[in-house]
Tab-separated table of C-alpha atoms in Angstrom:
chain	number	residue	atom	x	y	z
A	1	MET	CA	-61.111	30.945	-17.025
A	2	SER	CA	-62.941	28.479	-14.790
A	3	LYS	CA	-61.268	27.737	-11.313
A	4	VAL	CA	-60.182	24.194	-12.394
A	5	LEU	CA	-58.664	25.297	-15.727
A	6	LYS	CA	-56.942	28.248	-13.811
A	7	PHE	CA	-55.588	25.745	-11.418
A	8	VAL	CA	-54.262	23.400	-13.702
A	9	PHE	CA	-52.692	26.212	-15.900
A	10	ALA	CA	-51.040	27.682	-12.659
A	11	LEU	CA	-49.796	23.886	-11.820
A	12	LEU	CA	-48.368	23.048	-15.117
A	13	SER	CA	-46.710	26.466	-15.405
A	14	THR	CA	-45.297	25.872	-12.052
A	15	ILE	CA	-44.065	22.269	-13.082
A	16	VAL	CA	-42.418	23.824	-16.161
A	17	MET	CA	-40.747	26.833	-14.341
A	18	GLY	CA	-39.643	24.480	-11.663
A	19	PHE	CA	-37.822	22.228	-13.949
A	20	ALA	CA	-36.138	25.132	-15.679
A	21	LEU	CA	-35.101	26.431	-12.160
A	22	ASN	CA	-33.757	22.979	-11.100
A	23	THR	CA	-31.744	22.807	-14.347
A	24	GLY	CA	-30.329	26.110	-13.782
A	25	LEU	CA	-29.419	25.400	-10.238
A	26	GLN	CA	-27.755	22.039	-11.365
A	27	TYR	CA	-25.709	24.008	-13.837
A	28	VAL	CA	-24.656	26.364	-11.324
A	29	ASN	CA	-23.869	23.666	-8.953
A	30	SER	CA	-21.580	22.026	-11.710
A	31	GLN	CA	-19.663	25.134	-12.359
A	32	TRP	CA	-19.097	25.516	-8.630
A	33	THR	CA	-17.962	21.970	-8.449
A	34	HIS	CA	-15.455	22.542	-11.426
A	35	ALA	CA	-14.245	25.791	-9.648
A	36	SER	CA	-13.769	23.450	-6.371
A	37	LEU	CA	-11.941	20.870	-8.113
A	38	GLU	CA	-9.515	23.240	-9.564
A	39	GLN	CA	-8.865	24.633	-6.194
A	40	ALA	CA	-8.054	21.203	-5.018
A	41	ARG	CA	-5.688	20.539	-8.181
A	42	GLN	CA	-3.851	23.919	-7.144
A	43	ASN	CA	-3.641	22.838	-3.485
A	44	MET	CA	-0.705	24.748	-2.494
A	45	GLY	CA	-0.775	27.595	-5.134
A	46	ASP	CA	-2.626	30.960	-5.445
A	47	GLN	CA	-6.320	30.200	-4.778
A	48	VAL	CA	-7.641	33.797	-4.516
A	49	ALA	CA	-9.228	33.839	-7.932
A	50	LEU	CA	-10.526	30.322	-7.599
A	51	ARG	CA	-12.188	31.137	-4.181
A	52	ALA	CA	-13.560	34.410	-5.793
A	53	ALA	CA	-15.190	32.062	-8.575
A	54	MET	CA	-16.670	29.707	-5.900
A	55	ASN	CA	-18.148	32.567	-4.005
A	56	MET	CA	-19.405	34.107	-7.296
A	57	TRP	CA	-21.109	30.831	-8.292
A	58	SER	CA	-22.799	30.453	-4.786
A	59	ILE	CA	-24.180	34.003	-5.108
A	60	VAL	CA	-25.464	33.094	-8.829
A	61	TRP	CA	-26.964	29.995	-7.168
A	62	TRP	CA	-29.082	31.923	-4.598
A	63	LEU	CA	-29.898	34.673	-7.214
A	64	THR	CA	-31.088	31.896	-9.445
A	65	LEU	CA	-33.326	30.302	-6.685
A	66	VAL	CA	-34.675	33.583	-5.593
A	67	LEU	CA	-35.393	34.588	-9.206
A	68	GLY	CA	-37.331	31.231	-10.065
A	69	LEU	CA	-39.373	31.652	-6.997
A	70	CYS	CA	-40.368	35.059	-7.623
A	71	LEU	CA	-41.376	34.103	-11.160
A	72	ILE	CA	-43.565	31.278	-9.804
A	73	LEU	CA	-45.087	33.276	-7.057
A	74	GLY	CA	-45.610	36.179	-9.503
A	75	LEU	CA	-47.772	33.763	-11.664
A	76	TRP	CA	-49.673	32.460	-8.727
A	77	TYR	CA	-50.305	35.992	-7.786
A	78	ALA	CA	-51.453	37.083	-10.825
A	79	LEU	CA	-53.996	34.248	-11.201
A	80	TYR	CA	-55.113	34.327	-7.396
A	81	LYS	CA	-54.767	37.945	-6.400
A	82	GLY	CA	-58.457	38.114	-5.849
A	83	ASN	CA	-58.391	35.178	-3.297
A	84	ILE	CA	-55.725	36.268	-0.853
A	85	LYS	CA	-56.096	33.084	1.372
A	86	GLN	CA	-55.698	30.624	-1.236
A	87	LEU	CA	-52.822	32.595	-2.780
A	88	PHE	CA	-51.000	32.836	0.638
A	89	THR	CA	-51.358	29.010	1.260
A	90	SER	CA	-49.851	28.230	-2.193
A	91	MET	CA	-47.017	30.540	-1.856
A	92	MET	CA	-46.248	29.083	1.670
A	93	VAL	CA	-46.288	25.552	0.226
A	94	LEU	CA	-44.108	26.605	-2.716
A	95	VAL	CA	-41.444	28.505	-0.539
A	96	VAL	CA	-41.115	25.721	1.955
A	97	ALA	CA	-40.727	23.056	-0.829
A	98	PHE	CA	-37.924	25.047	-2.889
A	99	VAL	CA	-36.199	26.089	0.266
A	100	LEU	CA	-36.073	22.255	1.404
A	101	PHE	CA	-35.005	21.363	-1.963
A	102	GLY	CA	-32.552	24.036	-2.326
A	103	CYS	CA	-30.731	24.067	0.881
A	104	SER	CA	-27.125	23.032	0.546
A	105	SER	CA	-24.213	22.359	3.073
A	106	SER	CA	-20.424	22.351	2.697
A	107	ASN	CA	-17.991	19.870	4.258
A	108	PHE	CA	-14.342	19.451	4.033
A	109	VAL	CA	-12.169	16.312	3.560
A	110	ILE	CA	-8.801	16.631	5.152
A	111	ILE	CA	-6.063	14.349	3.375
A	112	THR	CA	-2.817	13.899	5.390
A	113	PRO	CA	0.222	13.726	3.344
A	114	PRO	CA	1.700	11.523	2.011
A	115	ASN	CA	-1.751	9.781	1.432
A	116	TYR	CA	-3.238	10.222	-2.080
A	117	ALA	CA	-6.787	11.468	-2.806
A	118	ILE	CA	-8.856	9.989	-5.851
A	119	VAL	CA	-11.648	12.497	-6.501
A	120	VAL	CA	-14.873	11.766	-8.573
A	121	ASN	CA	-16.931	14.644	-9.988
A	122	LEU	CA	-20.500	13.626	-9.668
A	123	SER	CA	-21.791	16.644	-11.571
A	124	ASN	CA	-20.076	15.209	-14.793
A	125	THR	CA	-22.387	12.356	-16.081
A	126	GLU	CA	-19.472	10.798	-17.986
A	127	ASP	CA	-17.324	10.480	-14.733
A	128	GLN	CA	-19.574	8.550	-12.292
A	129	ALA	CA	-18.395	6.035	-9.512
A	130	THR	CA	-19.777	4.029	-6.967
A	131	GLY	CA	-18.222	3.722	-3.542
A	132	ASN	CA	-16.307	0.638	-4.856
A	133	ASN	CA	-15.032	2.096	-8.033
A	134	PHE	CA	-12.647	4.994	-8.309
A	135	GLY	CA	-10.824	3.977	-11.385
A	136	GLU	CA	-12.234	6.754	-13.450
A	137	GLY	CA	-11.566	9.551	-10.665
A	138	GLU	CA	-8.790	11.974	-10.680
A	139	LEU	CA	-5.675	11.359	-8.621
A	140	MET	CA	-4.794	14.442	-6.759
A	141	ASN	CA	-2.124	15.704	-4.169
A	142	VAL	CA	-4.389	17.649	-1.785
A	143	THR	CA	-4.638	18.399	1.926
A	144	GLN	CA	-8.123	19.566	1.878
A	145	ILE	CA	-11.192	19.416	-0.535
A	146	GLN	CA	-14.540	20.989	-0.074
A	147	ILE	CA	-17.783	19.003	-0.752
A	148	ASN	CA	-21.075	20.560	-1.433
A	149	SER	CA	-24.191	18.606	-0.740
A	150	VAL	CA	-27.803	19.286	-1.480
A	151	LYS	CA	-31.214	17.457	-0.965
A	152	CYS	CA	-31.092	14.303	-3.279
A	153	ALA	CA	-34.956	14.656	-3.804
A	154	LEU	CA	-37.978	17.006	-2.708
A	155	ASN	CA	-39.246	14.454	-0.223
A	156	SER	CA	-35.832	13.011	0.855
A	157	SER	CA	-33.963	14.050	3.916
A	158	ASP	CA	-30.822	12.548	2.395
A	159	ARG	CA	-28.221	14.899	1.003
A	160	CYS	CA	-26.330	13.988	-2.185
A	161	PRO	CA	-22.583	15.304	-2.409
A	162	ASP	CA	-21.266	16.752	-5.603
A	163	LYS	CA	-17.886	14.772	-5.346
A	164	LEU	CA	-16.720	11.668	-3.962
A	165	VAL	CA	-13.154	11.305	-2.369
A	166	ALA	CA	-11.204	8.200	-1.829
A	167	GLU	CA	-8.173	8.264	0.399
A	168	VAL	CA	-5.214	5.982	-0.382
A	169	GLN	CA	-2.231	5.335	1.959
A	170	GLY	CA	0.892	6.757	0.545
A	171	SER	CA	3.497	5.594	3.348
A	172	PRO	CA	5.597	2.335	3.171
A	173	GLU	CA	4.463	-0.532	5.465
A	174	SER	CA	6.820	-3.192	7.055
A	175	ARG	CA	5.565	-6.316	8.425
A	176	ILE	CA	7.244	-9.494	10.084
A	177	TYR	CA	5.412	-12.744	10.295
A	178	SER	CA	6.493	-15.232	12.865
A	179	MET	CA	5.182	-18.413	14.544
A	180	ASP	CA	6.106	-17.150	17.888
A	181	ALA	CA	3.202	-15.161	19.629
A	182	ASN	CA	5.995	-13.039	21.407
A	183	SER	CA	7.797	-11.859	18.182
A	184	GLY	CA	6.758	-10.436	14.710
A	185	THR	CA	4.017	-7.875	13.885
A	186	SER	CA	1.015	-10.327	15.023
A	187	GLY	CA	0.474	-12.682	17.880
A	188	ALA	CA	-0.923	-15.136	15.476
A	189	ASN	CA	0.962	-17.576	13.462
A	190	GLN	CA	1.408	-15.830	10.164
A	191	ALA	CA	4.802	-17.365	8.974
A	192	LEU	CA	5.451	-18.949	5.540
A	193	CYS	CA	4.001	-22.606	5.995
A	194	PHE	CA	4.503	-25.285	3.445
A	195	GLU	CA	4.668	-29.124	3.088
A	196	ALA	CA	7.947	-30.687	2.153
A	197	ILE	CA	8.305	-34.480	1.520
A	198	GLY	CA	7.249	-36.237	4.685
A	199	THR	CA	6.413	-33.479	6.763
A	200	ASN	CA	5.241	-29.687	7.236
A	201	GLY	CA	7.300	-26.844	8.230
A	202	CYS	CA	7.128	-22.935	8.760
A	203	VAL	CA	9.612	-20.226	8.359
A	204	ASP	CA	9.512	-16.669	9.463
A	205	PHE	CA	8.900	-14.089	6.733
A	206	SER	CA	9.452	-10.267	6.546
A	207	VAL	CA	8.118	-7.783	3.790
A	208	THR	CA	8.452	-4.047	3.156
A	209	ALA	CA	6.036	-2.429	0.488
A	210	ILE	CA	4.492	0.758	-0.735
A	211	ILE	CA	1.602	1.974	-2.903
A	212	GLU	CA	3.211	4.163	-5.714
A	213	LYS	CA	1.277	7.223	-6.710
A	214	SER	CA	0.733	5.659	-10.365
A	215	ASP	CA	-0.891	2.656	-8.700
A	216	ALA	CA	-3.209	4.420	-6.227
A	217	LYS	CA	-6.477	3.978	-8.399
A	218	CYS	CA	-5.574	0.497	-9.358
A	219	TYR	CA	-4.983	-0.317	-5.638
A	220	ALA	CA	-8.382	1.229	-4.635
A	221	ASN	CA	-10.143	-0.714	-7.195
A	222	LYS	CA	-8.767	-4.108	-6.462
A	223	MET	CA	-8.385	-3.923	-2.667
A	224	GLY	CA	-11.557	-1.940	-2.151
A	225	VAL	CA	-12.605	1.149	-0.299
A	226	LYS	CA	-14.945	1.683	2.734
A	227	PRO	CA	-16.861	4.724	3.762
A	228	VAL	CA	-15.207	6.624	6.652
A	229	LEU	CA	-17.328	6.414	9.779
A	230	ASN	CA	-18.051	9.820	11.388
A	231	GLY	CA	-19.817	11.037	14.527
A	232	ASP	CA	-21.135	9.407	17.502
A	233	PRO	CA	-22.943	7.206	16.900
A	234	GLN	CA	-20.760	6.483	13.940
A	235	VAL	CA	-22.387	6.994	10.786
A	236	ALA	CA	-20.959	6.052	7.204
A	237	SER	CA	-19.815	9.131	5.153
A	238	ARG	CA	-21.621	9.512	1.963
A	239	TYR	CA	-18.636	11.341	0.201
A	240	HIS	CA	-15.368	10.328	2.127
A	241	PHE	CA	-14.038	6.815	1.676
A	242	ILE	CA	-10.739	5.180	2.454
A	243	ALA	CA	-8.914	2.361	0.825
A	244	THR	CA	-7.861	-0.967	2.609
A	245	PRO	CA	-4.975	-0.173	4.873
A	246	LEU	CA	-1.538	-1.461	3.257
A	247	ALA	CA	-0.907	-3.377	6.500
A	248	ASP	CA	-4.232	-5.287	6.029
A	249	ALA	CA	-3.361	-6.038	2.370
A	250	LEU	CA	0.053	-7.395	3.387
A	251	ASP	CA	-1.541	-9.532	6.146
A	252	THR	CA	-3.996	-11.127	3.720
A	253	ARG	CA	-3.018	-11.265	-0.032
A	254	VAL	CA	0.661	-10.673	0.145
A	255	ILE	CA	1.301	-13.421	2.766
A	256	GLN	CA	-1.042	-15.637	0.766
A	257	ILE	CA	0.749	-15.270	-2.414
A	258	ALA	CA	4.219	-15.690	-0.834
A	259	SER	CA	3.047	-18.811	1.024
A	260	SER	CA	1.431	-20.328	-2.109
A	261	GLN	CA	4.599	-19.852	-4.199
A	262	PHE	CA	7.014	-21.060	-1.542
A	263	ALA	CA	4.948	-24.186	-0.891
A	264	GLU	CA	4.960	-24.895	-4.555
A	265	LYS	CA	8.617	-24.611	-4.875
A	266	VAL	CA	9.502	-26.799	-2.011
A	267	ALA	CA	6.841	-29.489	-2.363
A	268	ALA	CA	9.274	-31.982	-4.037
A	269	ILE	CA	12.231	-31.308	-1.731
A	270	SER	CA	13.460	-33.338	1.119
A	271	PRO	CA	13.534	-31.550	4.712
A	272	LEU	CA	17.219	-31.997	4.915
A	273	SER	CA	17.790	-30.387	1.619
A	274	LEU	CA	15.427	-27.598	2.234
A	275	ALA	CA	16.993	-26.899	5.629
A	276	LEU	CA	20.220	-26.276	3.616
A	277	GLN	CA	18.878	-24.443	0.517
A	278	LYS	CA	16.002	-22.431	1.770
A	279	PHE	CA	17.532	-19.185	1.314
A	280	ALA	CA	18.564	-19.861	-2.284
A	281	LEU	CA	15.181	-21.379	-3.157
A	282	PHE	CA	13.412	-18.352	-1.891
A	283	GLU	CA	15.617	-15.976	-4.003
A	284	GLU	CA	14.857	-17.799	-7.042
A	285	ILE	CA	11.044	-17.182	-6.615
A	286	GLU	CA	11.287	-13.612	-5.231
A	287	PRO	CA	10.773	-11.966	-8.670
A	288	SER	CA	7.724	-14.127	-9.325
A	289	ILE	CA	6.096	-13.099	-5.933
A	290	ILE	CA	6.795	-9.464	-6.566
A	291	GLN	CA	5.162	-9.740	-9.890
A	292	GLU	CA	2.238	-11.488	-8.791
A	293	VAL	CA	1.606	-9.230	-5.779
A	294	HIS	CA	1.658	-6.206	-8.090
A	295	ASP	CA	-0.539	-7.795	-10.617
A	296	GLN	CA	-3.129	-8.801	-8.158
A	297	THR	CA	-2.933	-5.821	-5.654
A	298	CYS	CA	-0.935	-3.119	-7.315
A	299	ILE	CA	1.368	-3.067	-4.336
A	300	THR	CA	5.060	-2.560	-4.908
A	301	ILE	CA	7.373	-4.768	-2.642
A	302	SER	CA	10.597	-3.089	-1.922
A	303	ASN	CA	12.076	-5.864	0.247
A	304	MET	CA	11.290	-9.209	1.488
A	305	ALA	CA	13.211	-12.288	2.937
A	306	ILE	CA	12.774	-15.385	5.074
A	307	ASN	CA	14.284	-15.368	8.450
A	308	ASN	CA	15.838	-17.742	10.837
A	309	GLY	CA	15.657	-21.344	10.497
A	310	ILE	CA	12.621	-23.746	9.691
A	311	ALA	CA	10.487	-25.099	12.360
A	312	TRP	CA	9.385	-28.610	11.523
A	313	ALA	CA	5.843	-29.971	12.639
A	314	SER	CA	7.617	-33.264	13.331
A	315	PRO	CA	10.022	-33.534	16.333
A	316	GLU	CA	11.578	-36.513	14.754
A	317	ILE	CA	12.426	-34.619	11.493
A	318	GLN	CA	13.531	-31.679	13.568
A	319	ASP	CA	16.041	-33.994	15.564
A	320	GLN	CA	17.143	-35.600	12.352
A	321	ILE	CA	18.042	-32.331	10.774
A	322	ASN	CA	19.750	-31.091	13.942
A	323	GLN	CA	22.038	-34.207	13.988
A	324	ALA	CA	22.629	-33.907	10.285
A	325	THR	CA	23.549	-30.186	10.617
A	326	ILE	CA	25.893	-30.901	13.493
A	327	LEU	CA	27.470	-33.691	11.504
A	328	ALA	CA	27.901	-31.283	8.432
A	329	ASN	CA	29.497	-28.718	10.510
A	330	GLN	CA	31.845	-31.354	12.143
A	331	LEU	CA	32.657	-32.607	8.436
A	332	GLU	CA	33.443	-29.077	7.323
A	333	LEU	CA	35.651	-28.311	10.264
A	334	VAL	CA	37.687	-31.542	9.595
A	335	ALA	CA	38.086	-30.590	5.930
A	336	GLN	CA	39.343	-27.114	6.874
A	337	GLN	CA	41.811	-28.514	9.405
A	338	ASN	CA	43.037	-31.077	6.912
A	339	LYS	CA	43.334	-28.196	4.321
A	340	LEU	CA	45.339	-26.274	6.789
A	341	LEU	CA	47.768	-29.314	7.554
A	342	GLU	CA	48.302	-29.754	3.832
A	343	ILE	CA	49.421	-26.321	3.316
A	344	GLN	CA	51.705	-26.523	6.227
A	345	ASN	CA	53.312	-29.749	5.340
A	346	GLN	CA	53.640	-28.530	1.711
A	347	ALA	CA	55.446	-25.216	3.007
A	348	PHE	CA	57.694	-27.463	5.239
A	349	ILE	CA	58.586	-29.803	2.565
A	350	ALA	CA	59.363	-26.810	0.133
A	351	ARG	CA	61.659	-25.265	2.562
A	352	ALA	CA	63.515	-28.376	3.097
A	353	LEU	CA	63.915	-28.869	-0.729
A	354	GLU	CA	65.241	-25.352	-0.973
A	355	ILE	CA	67.875	-25.951	1.736
A	356	GLU	CA	68.842	-29.142	-0.171
A	357	LYS	CA	69.173	-27.266	-3.515
A	358	GLU	CA	71.375	-24.329	-1.776
A	359	PHE	CA	73.366	-26.377	1.090
A	360	GLY	CA	73.088	-29.928	0.091
A	361	LEU	CA	71.325	-32.908	1.259
A	362	ALA	CA	72.897	-33.207	4.573
A	363	ALA	CA	71.698	-29.772	5.454
A	364	ALA	CA	68.223	-30.414	4.322
A	365	ILE	CA	68.221	-33.652	6.439
A	366	GLU	CA	69.679	-31.718	9.463
A	367	PHE	CA	66.974	-29.116	9.019
A	368	MET	CA	64.293	-31.626	9.122
A	369	LYS	CA	65.515	-33.318	12.142
A	370	ILE	CA	65.980	-30.047	14.000
A	371	GLN	CA	62.664	-28.361	12.757
A	372	LYS	CA	60.452	-31.519	12.694
A	373	TRP	CA	57.012	-30.088	12.391
A	374	ASP	CA	54.807	-31.085	15.520
A	375	GLY	CA	51.798	-28.831	14.612
A	376	THR	CA	52.912	-25.903	16.646
A	377	PHE	CA	54.230	-23.703	13.984
A	378	LEU	CA	54.155	-23.099	10.350
A	379	PRO	CA	57.511	-23.797	8.650
A	380	LEU	CA	59.335	-20.861	6.797
A	381	LEU	CA	58.069	-20.659	3.264
A	382	PRO	CA	60.307	-20.813	0.250
A	383	GLY	CA	62.407	-17.642	-0.416
A	384	GLN	CA	62.846	-16.734	3.244
A	385	PRO	CA	66.470	-16.746	4.270
A	386	LEU	CA	67.225	-19.601	6.904
A	387	LEU	CA	70.912	-18.723	7.618
A	388	ASN	CA	70.287	-15.052	8.719
A	389	ASP	CA	67.810	-16.582	11.417
A	390	THR	CA	69.783	-16.015	14.776
A	391	SER	CA	67.324	-17.889	16.935
A	392	SER	CA	68.589	-20.871	18.944
A	393	ASP	CA	66.490	-23.111	16.969
A	394	ALA	CA	67.791	-22.321	13.640
A	395	PRO	CA	69.734	-25.132	11.972
A	396	THR	CA	73.360	-24.814	10.956
A	397	PRO	CA	74.239	-26.139	7.559
């Protein structure tokens, strides 16, 4: 066999055996990944058998690599045992290439409860996901998950993980949005602002929300995820992602939805009517806000409300509403006072009629002269005995 044909034969044989070796290593990696995922699923259970399986597949991986290299090196030795120098050079190149290709490393992602973990198995071609799509991943309650990374390619320094993990916040979040920089969650004006007839206004707004476990994947998809930054200088992780914090989602999407619906509700209402009806009007649109927030973000709102009074952009409108409020309060007070006077007068007259019925008209007239109501007491109600009253002011029939 000529030198050229022998080299071509050795090279082609090496490529075929290398392909078979790579396929075997990928299969072993996939089995290790499945054991690792099962370990994550049984996060708080007995993991002795699963750890043993992971260790077994790790050993099988190395044995497969060594066996494949030995077969390839054996072929070259059989062809070039008469040329030790060329054989040694070829062997060293193959060893370095496969070692660089085959070296793997393990990392751990720590998930702090009550946060959720969405795990994508990259060894399963039917379960692929990018950094912005974890909808096909598996939702797990885990505290720790192991990631195995290998060289992405022979001539690449990048490492490709066998799993992607996205972390979603599981704790509730409360926010208070106010116009006052000294109150509320943020120093910025994030109150509900709107336009009523003739002027603009804002009102304080508070909300409490949570991401339910069943909505974790939906939230990650709709609100997005970002790689976790590690190290110094900070480098984006290839396998660990975190969903948009719930507080950020409330500060952007939720406040926008609530403002939009409230503004639409009050657009045709006068400032005075709105000042008096704001709480009732907001209660009417609460179910719609909750539904739209869930539809757009997969966030569950547990409580929300508008707080305090409305701050109007126009000082004149504010003064008019203040005056109208004072007048309304005064009218209500007068109405209550008149109602009390009416009750008192009715009771006084009823008592006089009772005396007239029992003791005659003269006794009733005498009672009315002696007990003339001057606003300092409530007369005795019908049915109460008058003659048994021994006070000095009691009338004598």
